[in-house]
Coordinates of C-alpha atoms and ligand atoms in Angstrom, one line a residue:
X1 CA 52.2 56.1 80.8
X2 CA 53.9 58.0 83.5
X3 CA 54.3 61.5 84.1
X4 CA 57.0 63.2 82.3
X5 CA 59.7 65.5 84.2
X6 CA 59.3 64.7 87.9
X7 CA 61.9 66.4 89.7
X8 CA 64.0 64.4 92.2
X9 CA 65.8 67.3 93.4
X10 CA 65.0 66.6 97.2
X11 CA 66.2 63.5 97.2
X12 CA 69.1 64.2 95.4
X13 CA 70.0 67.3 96.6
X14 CA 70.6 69.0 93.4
X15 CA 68.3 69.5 90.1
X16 CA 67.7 66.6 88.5
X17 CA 64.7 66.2 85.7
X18 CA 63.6 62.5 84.7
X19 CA 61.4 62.3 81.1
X20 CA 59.4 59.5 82.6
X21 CA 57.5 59.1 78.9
X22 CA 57.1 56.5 76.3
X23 CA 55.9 53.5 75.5
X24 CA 56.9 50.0 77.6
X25 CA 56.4 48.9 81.7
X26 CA 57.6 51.2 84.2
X27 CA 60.7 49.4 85.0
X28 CA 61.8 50.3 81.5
X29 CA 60.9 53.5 81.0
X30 CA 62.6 54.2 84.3
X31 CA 65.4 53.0 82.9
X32 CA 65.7 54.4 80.2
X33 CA 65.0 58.0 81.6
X34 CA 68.3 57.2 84.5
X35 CA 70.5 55.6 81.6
X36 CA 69.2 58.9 79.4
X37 CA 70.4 61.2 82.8
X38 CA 73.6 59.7 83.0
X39 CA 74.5 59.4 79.0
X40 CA 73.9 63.2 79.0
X41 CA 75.8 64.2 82.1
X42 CA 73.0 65.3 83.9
X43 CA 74.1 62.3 86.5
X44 CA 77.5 62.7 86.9
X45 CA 79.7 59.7 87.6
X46 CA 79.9 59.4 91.5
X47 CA 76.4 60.8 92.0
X48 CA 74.6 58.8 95.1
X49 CA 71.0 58.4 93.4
X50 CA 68.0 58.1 96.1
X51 CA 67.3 55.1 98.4
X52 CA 64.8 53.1 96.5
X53 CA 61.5 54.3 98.8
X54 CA 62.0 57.7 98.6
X55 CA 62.7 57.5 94.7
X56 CA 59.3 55.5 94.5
X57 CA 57.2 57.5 96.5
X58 CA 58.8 60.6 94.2
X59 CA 57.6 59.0 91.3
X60 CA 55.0 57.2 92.3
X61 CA 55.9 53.9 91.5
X62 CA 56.3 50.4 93.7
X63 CA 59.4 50.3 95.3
X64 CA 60.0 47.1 94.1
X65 CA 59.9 48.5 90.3
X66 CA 63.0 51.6 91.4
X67 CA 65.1 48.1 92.8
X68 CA 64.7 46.6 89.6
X69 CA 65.8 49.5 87.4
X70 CA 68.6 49.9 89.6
X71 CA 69.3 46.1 89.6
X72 CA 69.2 46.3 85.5
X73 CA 71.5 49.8 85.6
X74 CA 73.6 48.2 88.0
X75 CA 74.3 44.9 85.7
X76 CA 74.8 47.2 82.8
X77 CA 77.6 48.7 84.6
X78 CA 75.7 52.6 84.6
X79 CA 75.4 52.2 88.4
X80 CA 77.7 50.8 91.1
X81 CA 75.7 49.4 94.6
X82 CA 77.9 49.0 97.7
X83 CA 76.5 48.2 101.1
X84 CA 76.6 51.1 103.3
X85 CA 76.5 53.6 100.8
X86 CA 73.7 52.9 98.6
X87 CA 73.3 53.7 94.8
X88 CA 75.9 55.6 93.1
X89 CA 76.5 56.5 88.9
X90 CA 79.6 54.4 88.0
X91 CA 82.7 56.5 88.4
X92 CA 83.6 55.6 84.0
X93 CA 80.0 56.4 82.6
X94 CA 81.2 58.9 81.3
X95 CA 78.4 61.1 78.9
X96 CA 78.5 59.5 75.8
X97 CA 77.2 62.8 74.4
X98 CA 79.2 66.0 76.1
X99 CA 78.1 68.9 75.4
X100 CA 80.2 70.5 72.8
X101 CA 82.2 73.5 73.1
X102 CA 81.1 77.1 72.0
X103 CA 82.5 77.5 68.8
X104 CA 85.0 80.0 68.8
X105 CA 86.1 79.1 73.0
X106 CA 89.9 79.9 72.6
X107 CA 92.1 77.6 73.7
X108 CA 92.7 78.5 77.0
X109 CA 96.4 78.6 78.4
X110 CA 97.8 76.5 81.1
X111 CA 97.8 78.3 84.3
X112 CA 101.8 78.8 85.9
X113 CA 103.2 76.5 87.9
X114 CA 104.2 79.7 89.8
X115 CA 102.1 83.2 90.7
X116 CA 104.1 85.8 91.8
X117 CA 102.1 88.7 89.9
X118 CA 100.9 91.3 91.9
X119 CA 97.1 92.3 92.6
X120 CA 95.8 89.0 94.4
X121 CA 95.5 89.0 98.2
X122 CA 95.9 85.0 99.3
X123 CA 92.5 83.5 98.2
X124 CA 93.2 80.5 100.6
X125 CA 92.6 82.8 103.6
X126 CA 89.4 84.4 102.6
X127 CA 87.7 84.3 106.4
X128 CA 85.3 82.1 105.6
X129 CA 84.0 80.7 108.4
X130 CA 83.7 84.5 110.2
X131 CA 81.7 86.2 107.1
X132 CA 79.4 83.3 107.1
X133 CA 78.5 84.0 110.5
X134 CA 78.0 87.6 110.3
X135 CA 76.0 86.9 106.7
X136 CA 73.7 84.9 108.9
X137 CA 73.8 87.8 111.6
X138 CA 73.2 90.4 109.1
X139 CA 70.3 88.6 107.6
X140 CA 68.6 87.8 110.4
X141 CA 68.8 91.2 111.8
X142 CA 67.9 93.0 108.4
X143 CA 64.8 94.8 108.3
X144 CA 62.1 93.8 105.5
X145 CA 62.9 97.1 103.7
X146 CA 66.8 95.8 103.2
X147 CA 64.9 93.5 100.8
X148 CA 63.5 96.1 98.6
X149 CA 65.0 98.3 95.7
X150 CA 68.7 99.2 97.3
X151 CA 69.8 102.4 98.0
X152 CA 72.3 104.1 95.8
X153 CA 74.4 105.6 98.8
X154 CA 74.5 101.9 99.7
X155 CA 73.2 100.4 103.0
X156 CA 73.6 102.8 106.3
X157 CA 74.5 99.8 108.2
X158 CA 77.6 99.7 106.1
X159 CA 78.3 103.8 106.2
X160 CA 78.5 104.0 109.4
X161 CA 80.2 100.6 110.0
X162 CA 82.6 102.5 107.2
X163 CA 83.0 105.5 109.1
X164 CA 83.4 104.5 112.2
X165 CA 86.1 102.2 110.8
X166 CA 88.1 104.5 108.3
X167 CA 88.2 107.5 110.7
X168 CA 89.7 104.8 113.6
X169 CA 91.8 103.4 111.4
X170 CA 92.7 105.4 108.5
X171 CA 92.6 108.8 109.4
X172 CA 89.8 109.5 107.2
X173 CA 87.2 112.8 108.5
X174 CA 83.6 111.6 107.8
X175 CA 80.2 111.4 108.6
X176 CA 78.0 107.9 107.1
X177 CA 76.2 110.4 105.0
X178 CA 79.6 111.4 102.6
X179 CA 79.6 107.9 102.0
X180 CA 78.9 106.3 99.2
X181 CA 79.0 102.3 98.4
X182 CA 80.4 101.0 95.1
X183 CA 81.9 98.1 93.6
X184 CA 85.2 98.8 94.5
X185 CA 87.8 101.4 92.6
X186 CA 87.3 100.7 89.7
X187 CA 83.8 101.7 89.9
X188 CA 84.2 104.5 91.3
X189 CA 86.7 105.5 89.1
X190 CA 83.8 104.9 86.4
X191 CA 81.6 106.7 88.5
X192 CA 83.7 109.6 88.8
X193 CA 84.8 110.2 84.9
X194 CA 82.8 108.0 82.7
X195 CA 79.4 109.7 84.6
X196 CA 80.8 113.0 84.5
X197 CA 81.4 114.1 87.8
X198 CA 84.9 115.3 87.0
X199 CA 86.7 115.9 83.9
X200 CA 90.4 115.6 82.6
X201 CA 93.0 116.0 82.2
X202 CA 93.6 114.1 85.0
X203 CA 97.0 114.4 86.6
X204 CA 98.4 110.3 87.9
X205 CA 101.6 108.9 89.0
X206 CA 104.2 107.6 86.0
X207 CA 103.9 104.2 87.2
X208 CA 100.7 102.9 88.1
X209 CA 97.7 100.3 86.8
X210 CA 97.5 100.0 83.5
X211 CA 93.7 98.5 83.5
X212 CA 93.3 102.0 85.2
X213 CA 94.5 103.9 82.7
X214 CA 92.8 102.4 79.7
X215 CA 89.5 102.9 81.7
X216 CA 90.1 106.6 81.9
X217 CA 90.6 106.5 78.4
X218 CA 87.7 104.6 77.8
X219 CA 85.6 107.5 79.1
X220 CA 88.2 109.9 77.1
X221 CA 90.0 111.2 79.9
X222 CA 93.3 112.4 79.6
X223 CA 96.4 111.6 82.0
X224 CA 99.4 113.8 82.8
X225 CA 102.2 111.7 84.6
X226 CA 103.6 112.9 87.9
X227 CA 107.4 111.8 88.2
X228 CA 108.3 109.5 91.2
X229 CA 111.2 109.6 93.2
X230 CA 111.7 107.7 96.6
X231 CA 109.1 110.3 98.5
X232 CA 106.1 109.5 96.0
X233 CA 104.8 111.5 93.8
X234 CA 107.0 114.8 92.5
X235 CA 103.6 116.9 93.4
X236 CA 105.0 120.2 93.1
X237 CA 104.6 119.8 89.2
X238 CA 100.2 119.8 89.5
X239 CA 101.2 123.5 89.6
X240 CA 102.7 123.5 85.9
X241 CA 100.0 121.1 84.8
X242 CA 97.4 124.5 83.4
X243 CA 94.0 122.5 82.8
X244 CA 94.4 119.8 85.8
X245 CA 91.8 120.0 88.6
X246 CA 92.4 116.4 89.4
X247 CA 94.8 114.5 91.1
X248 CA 95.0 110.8 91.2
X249 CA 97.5 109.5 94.2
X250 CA 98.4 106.3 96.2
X251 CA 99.5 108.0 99.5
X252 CA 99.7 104.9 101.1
X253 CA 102.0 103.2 99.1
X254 CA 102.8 104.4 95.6
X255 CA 101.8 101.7 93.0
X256 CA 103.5 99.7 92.5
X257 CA 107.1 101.2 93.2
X258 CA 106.1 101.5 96.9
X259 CA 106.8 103.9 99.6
X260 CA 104.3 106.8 101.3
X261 CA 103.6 110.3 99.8
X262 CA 106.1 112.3 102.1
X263 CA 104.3 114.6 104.4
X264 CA 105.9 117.6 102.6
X265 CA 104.5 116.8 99.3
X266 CA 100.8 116.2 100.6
X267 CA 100.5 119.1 102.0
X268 CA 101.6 120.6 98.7
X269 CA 99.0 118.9 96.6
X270 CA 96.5 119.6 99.2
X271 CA 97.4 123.1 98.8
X272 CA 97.1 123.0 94.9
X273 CA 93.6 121.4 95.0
X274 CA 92.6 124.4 97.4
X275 CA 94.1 127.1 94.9
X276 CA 92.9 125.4 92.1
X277 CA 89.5 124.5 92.9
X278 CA 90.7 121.0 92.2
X279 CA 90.4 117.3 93.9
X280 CA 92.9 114.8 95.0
X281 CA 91.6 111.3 94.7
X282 CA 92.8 109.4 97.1
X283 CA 93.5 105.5 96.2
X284 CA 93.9 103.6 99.3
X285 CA 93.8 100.4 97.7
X286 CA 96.1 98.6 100.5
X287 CA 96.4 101.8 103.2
X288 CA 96.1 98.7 105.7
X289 CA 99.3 96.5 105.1
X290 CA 102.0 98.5 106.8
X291 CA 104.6 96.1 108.4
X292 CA 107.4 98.4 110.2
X293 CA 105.2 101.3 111.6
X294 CA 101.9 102.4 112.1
X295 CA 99.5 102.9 109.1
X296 CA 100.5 106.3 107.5
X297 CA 97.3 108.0 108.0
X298 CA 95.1 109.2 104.8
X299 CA 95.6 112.4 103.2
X300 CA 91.6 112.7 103.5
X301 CA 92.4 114.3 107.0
X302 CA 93.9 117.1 106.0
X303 CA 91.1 118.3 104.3
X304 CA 87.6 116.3 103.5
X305 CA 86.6 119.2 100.9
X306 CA 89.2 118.6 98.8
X307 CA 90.0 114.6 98.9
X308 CA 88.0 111.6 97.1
X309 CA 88.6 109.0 99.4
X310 CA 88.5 105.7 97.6
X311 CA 89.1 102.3 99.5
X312 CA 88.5 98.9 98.6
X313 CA 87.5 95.2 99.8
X314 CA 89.8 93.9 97.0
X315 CA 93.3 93.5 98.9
X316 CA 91.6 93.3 102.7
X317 CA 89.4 90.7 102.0
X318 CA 88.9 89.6 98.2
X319 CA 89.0 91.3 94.5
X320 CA 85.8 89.1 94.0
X321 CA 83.5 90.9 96.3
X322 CA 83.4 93.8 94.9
X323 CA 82.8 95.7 97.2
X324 CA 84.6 99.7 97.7
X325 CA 83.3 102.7 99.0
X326 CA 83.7 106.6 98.5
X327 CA 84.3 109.3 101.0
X328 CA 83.1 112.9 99.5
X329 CA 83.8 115.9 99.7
X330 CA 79.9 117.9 99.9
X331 CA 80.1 119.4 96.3
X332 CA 81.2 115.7 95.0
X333 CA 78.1 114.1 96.6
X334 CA 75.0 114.7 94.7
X335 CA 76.7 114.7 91.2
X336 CA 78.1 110.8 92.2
X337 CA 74.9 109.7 93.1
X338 CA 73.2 111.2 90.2
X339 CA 76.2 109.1 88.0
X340 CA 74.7 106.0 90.1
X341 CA 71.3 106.6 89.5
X342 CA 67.8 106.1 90.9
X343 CA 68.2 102.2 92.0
X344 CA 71.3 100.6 93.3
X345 CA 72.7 98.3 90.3
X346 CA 75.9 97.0 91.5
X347 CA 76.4 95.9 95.3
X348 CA 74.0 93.5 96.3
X349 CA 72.3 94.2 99.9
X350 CA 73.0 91.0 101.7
X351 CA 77.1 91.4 101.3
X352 CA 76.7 95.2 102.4
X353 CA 75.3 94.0 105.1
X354 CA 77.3 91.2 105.6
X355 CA 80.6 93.4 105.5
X356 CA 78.4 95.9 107.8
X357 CA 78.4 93.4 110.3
X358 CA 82.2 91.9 110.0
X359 CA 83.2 95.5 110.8
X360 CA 81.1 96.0 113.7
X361 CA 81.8 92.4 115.1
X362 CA 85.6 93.0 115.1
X363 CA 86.3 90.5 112.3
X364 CA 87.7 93.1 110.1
X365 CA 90.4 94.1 112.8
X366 CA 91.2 90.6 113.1
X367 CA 91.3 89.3 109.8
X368 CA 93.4 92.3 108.6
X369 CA 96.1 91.7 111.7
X370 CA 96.2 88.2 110.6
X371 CA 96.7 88.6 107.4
X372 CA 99.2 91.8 108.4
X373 CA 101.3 88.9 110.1
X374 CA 100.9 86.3 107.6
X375 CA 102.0 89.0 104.2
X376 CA 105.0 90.2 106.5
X377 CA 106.2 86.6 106.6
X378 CA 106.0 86.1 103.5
X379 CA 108.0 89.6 103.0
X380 CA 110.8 88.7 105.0
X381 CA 110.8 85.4 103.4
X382 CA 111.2 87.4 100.3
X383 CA 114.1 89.4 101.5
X384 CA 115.8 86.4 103.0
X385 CA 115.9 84.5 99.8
X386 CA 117.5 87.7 98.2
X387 CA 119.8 88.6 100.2
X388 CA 120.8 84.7 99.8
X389 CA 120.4 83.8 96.5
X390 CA 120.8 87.5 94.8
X391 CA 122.1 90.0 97.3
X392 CA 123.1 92.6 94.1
X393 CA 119.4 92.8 93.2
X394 CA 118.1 95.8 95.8
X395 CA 114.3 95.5 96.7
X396 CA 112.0 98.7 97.1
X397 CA 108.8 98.9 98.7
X398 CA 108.7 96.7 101.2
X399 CA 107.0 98.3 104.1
X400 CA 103.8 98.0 103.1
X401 CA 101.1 96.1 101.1
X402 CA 101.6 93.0 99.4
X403 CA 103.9 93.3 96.5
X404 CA 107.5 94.7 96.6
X405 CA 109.8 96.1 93.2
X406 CA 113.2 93.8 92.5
X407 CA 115.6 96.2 91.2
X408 CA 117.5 94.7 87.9
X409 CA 120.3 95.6 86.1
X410 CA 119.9 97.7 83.0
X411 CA 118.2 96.1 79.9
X412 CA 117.6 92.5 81.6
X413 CA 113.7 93.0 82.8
X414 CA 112.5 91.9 79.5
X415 CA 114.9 88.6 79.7
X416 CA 113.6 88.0 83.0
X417 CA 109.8 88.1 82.4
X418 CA 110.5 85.9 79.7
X419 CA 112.9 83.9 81.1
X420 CA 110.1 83.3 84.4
X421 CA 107.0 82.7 81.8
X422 CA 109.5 79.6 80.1
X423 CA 109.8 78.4 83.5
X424 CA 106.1 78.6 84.3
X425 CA 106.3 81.8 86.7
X426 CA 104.1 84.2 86.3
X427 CA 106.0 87.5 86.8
X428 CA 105.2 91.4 86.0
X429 CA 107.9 93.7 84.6
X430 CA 108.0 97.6 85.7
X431 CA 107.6 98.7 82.3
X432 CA 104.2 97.5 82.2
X433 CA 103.0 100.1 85.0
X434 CA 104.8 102.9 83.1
X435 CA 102.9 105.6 82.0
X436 CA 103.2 106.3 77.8
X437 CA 103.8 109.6 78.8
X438 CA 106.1 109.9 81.3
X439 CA 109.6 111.4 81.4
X440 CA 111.5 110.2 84.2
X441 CA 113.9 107.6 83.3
X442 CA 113.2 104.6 83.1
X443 CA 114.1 101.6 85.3
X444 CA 114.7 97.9 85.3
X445 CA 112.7 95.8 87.7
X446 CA 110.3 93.1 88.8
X447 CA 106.7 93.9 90.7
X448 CA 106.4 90.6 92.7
X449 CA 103.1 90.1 94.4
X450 CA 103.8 87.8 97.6
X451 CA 100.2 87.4 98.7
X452 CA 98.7 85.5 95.5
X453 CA 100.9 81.7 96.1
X454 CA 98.8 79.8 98.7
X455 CA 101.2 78.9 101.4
X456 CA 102.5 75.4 100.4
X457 CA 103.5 77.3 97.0
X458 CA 105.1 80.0 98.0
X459 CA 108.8 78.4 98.9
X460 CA 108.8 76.8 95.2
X461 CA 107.3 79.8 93.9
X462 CA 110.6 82.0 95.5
X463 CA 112.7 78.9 94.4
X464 CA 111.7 79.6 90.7
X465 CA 112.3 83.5 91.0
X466 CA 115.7 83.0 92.3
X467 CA 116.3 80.9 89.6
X468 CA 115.6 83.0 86.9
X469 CA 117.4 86.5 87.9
X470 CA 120.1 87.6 85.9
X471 CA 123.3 87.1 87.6
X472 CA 125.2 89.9 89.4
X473 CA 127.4 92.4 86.5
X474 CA 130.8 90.5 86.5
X475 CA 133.2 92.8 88.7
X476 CA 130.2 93.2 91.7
Ligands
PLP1 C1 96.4 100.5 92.5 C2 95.1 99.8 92.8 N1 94.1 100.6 93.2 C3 92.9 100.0 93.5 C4 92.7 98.6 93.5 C5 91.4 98.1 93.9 O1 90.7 97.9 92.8 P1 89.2 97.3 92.8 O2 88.6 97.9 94.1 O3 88.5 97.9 91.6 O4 89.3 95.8 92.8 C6 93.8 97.8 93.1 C7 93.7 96.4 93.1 O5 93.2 95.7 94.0 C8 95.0 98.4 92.8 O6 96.1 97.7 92.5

């Protein structure tokens, strides 16, 4: 008898475990542990199995004995042999046994045809190349201590990579040690409310994320809308709201309607958090992606004692990193890092430092100017199929980030979303951002994300939304 479960996974490149037991020669128990592999989809059809010698010396048989099992596998139609590219699982042996599906798996949907949802920056241009080079920098470079329990406040090579960065670019006032590393927004919002740091009612904007919203009320805040108007958010009305001390704002670009917080109305809710003893929390969620001017600069600067700054890896660089950060205001600083607690359990070392280094190295610059260029295209591309194909549908927002708001006639968004979703585009309606609560009328329109299609998708992707927009009001 052989041993049992020698692992080939040199040779192979990836795990593989053979049961070399049972009764019978060698040959055959070496055959029956490959046919066993491939039956159960451990081998998977197109699998290049090792040359004979190294598989031999593996298990420590005679080479002679691995070219017969193959031989035998081969005539039974479980392996294929061609000259040049050695021994490979036959592309139909399919398992016999698959493994079976988790009982209640719901039957998942097909994905659209078409993506034109907001939220997605273009997964195709993830820099990949660049961030594998600074990972390896970054690693090489790290101290032994990077390796040990993280840090809460997240790595200092990433603070001050931040805010060196933020201050240069954004506007933000701050020092590495008002920073704090999370796991993007979301987190922080979590952070923020859910460990107590700051209670409701929290005063937001009448349209905005509803995923946000539910996770305030998760940790049972309440939200008080802000109406919108072209300038942002109304924020002369924080002074009616009586038990606010919070504000939640996207300066930048309002979400999802679009368009800055005037300067006016900044310095009002700046003001307000001053007389009140309250915060503004600052979501800069796409603060970078300004296409006809400069970046409007962060409200942060105007006074770092009174604005949570809040940015994000999600837009920039990818939702799947999660990777965000938080500028604080002193008071603000100890109470977040007591939510975190004692050990960092969230962003893993090696992509703070990683993103550490793509700062420093100038990758960030560049792959946000690329991507500046590339979103702006697509923008106009937007606005050129309008104005051709439905020039009485206005669009809003355009100046920045990566999603822009289609204006519809009264009572047709509904028919439109659905209209898109039978024709396989995946669309979002205004209504869905729309605060329960708010009290400024309500309008009809379409949030269209033009960063999600990759690039060969995006002309049939604009070629579907064209196609399902309700026709200009007879008499326009
Ligand atoms: C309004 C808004 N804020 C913040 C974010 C960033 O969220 P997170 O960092 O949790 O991915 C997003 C999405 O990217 C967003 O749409």
């Amino acid at each position: 008898m052989m041993d049992s479960w020698v692992n080939v996974a040199e040779r192979l490149g990836s795990d593989l475990h053979l049961e070399l037991a049972g009764p019978g020669s060698r040959r055959a128990v070496l055959i029956h542990a490959l046919r066993e592999a491939v039956r159960d989809g451990r081998l998977l059809p197109g699998t290049r199995l090792p040359p004979y010698r190294s598989l031999a010396a593996d298990l420590g048989l005679a080479r002679n004995t691995v070219a017969d099992a193959y031989a035998e596998l081969v005539a039974e139609g479980w392996l294929i042999a061609r000259q040049g590219s050695g021994t490979r699982v036959a592309p139909r042996a399919e398992p016999v046994r698959p493994p079976r599906p988790p009982k209640k798996a719901a039957a998942r949907p097909a994905p659209p045809s078409h993506n034109l949802r907001q939220g997605q920056p273009d997964a195709a241009s993830f820099p990949r190349p660049a961030w594998l080079a600074a990972a390896r920098r970054a690693l090489n470079a790290a101290p032994h201590d990077a390796f040990g329990p993280g840090d809460p406040q997240g790595r200092l090579e990433l603070r001050r990579a931040l805010a060196e960065y933020l201050a240069r670019a954004r506007g933000v006032r701050t020092t590495p040690d008002r920073i704090v590393v999370c796991s993007g927004f979301a987190h922080a919002l979590r952070l923020l409310f859910g460990g107590r740091v700051l209670r409701g009612p929290l005063a937001v904007e009448s349209y905005g994320l509803a995923f946000h919203r539910s996770l305030l009320e998760a940790a049972s805040v309440r939200t008080v809308p802000l109406s919108l108007d072209g300038h942002g958010a109304r924020t002369t009305e924080l002074e009616h709201l009586k038990d606010a001390r919070a504000v939640l704002l996207t300066p930048a670009h309002q979400f999802p309607t679009g368009g800055p917080l005037q300067p006016e109305r900044r310095v009002t809710a700046v003001d307000w958090a001053r007389t009140r003893g309250g915060v503004i929390l600052e979501d800069d969620y796409d603060g970078e992606f300004r296409y006809d001017r400069e970046p409007v600069g962060a409200v942060q600067g105007l006074d770092p004692e009174r604005v949570v700054y809040l940015g994000s890896a999600s837009k920039s660089l990818s939702p799947a990193l999660r990777l965000g950060w938080m500028v604080l205001p002193e008071h603000l600083l100890d109470p977040v890092l007591a939510a975190k607690g004692e050990r960092e359990a969230w962003t893993g070392v090696a992509d703070q430092l990683t993103l550490a280094d793509f700062i420093d190295s100038g990758h960030y610059d560049r792959h946000v100017r690329r991507m500046r260029q590339r979103y702006r295209a697509r923008r106009d591309r937007l606005v050129a199929a309008l104005a051709a194909r439905a020039p009485h549908i206005a669009l809003t927002g355009i100046a920045a980030g990566l999603h822009a708001v289609l204006h519809l006639p009264p009572g047709t968004e509904r028919a439109t979303v659905e209209a898109a979703a039978s024709n396989s585009l995946a669309l979002d309606g205004l209504a869905g951002f729309r605060h329960p609560a708010a009290t400024m009328p309500a309008r009809d329109g379409l949030v269209v994300g033009y960063a999600t299609p990759p690039e060969h998708a995006y002309g049939p992707a604009l070629e579907a939304l064209c196609r399902v927009l309700p026709p200009a009001p007879a008499g326009d």
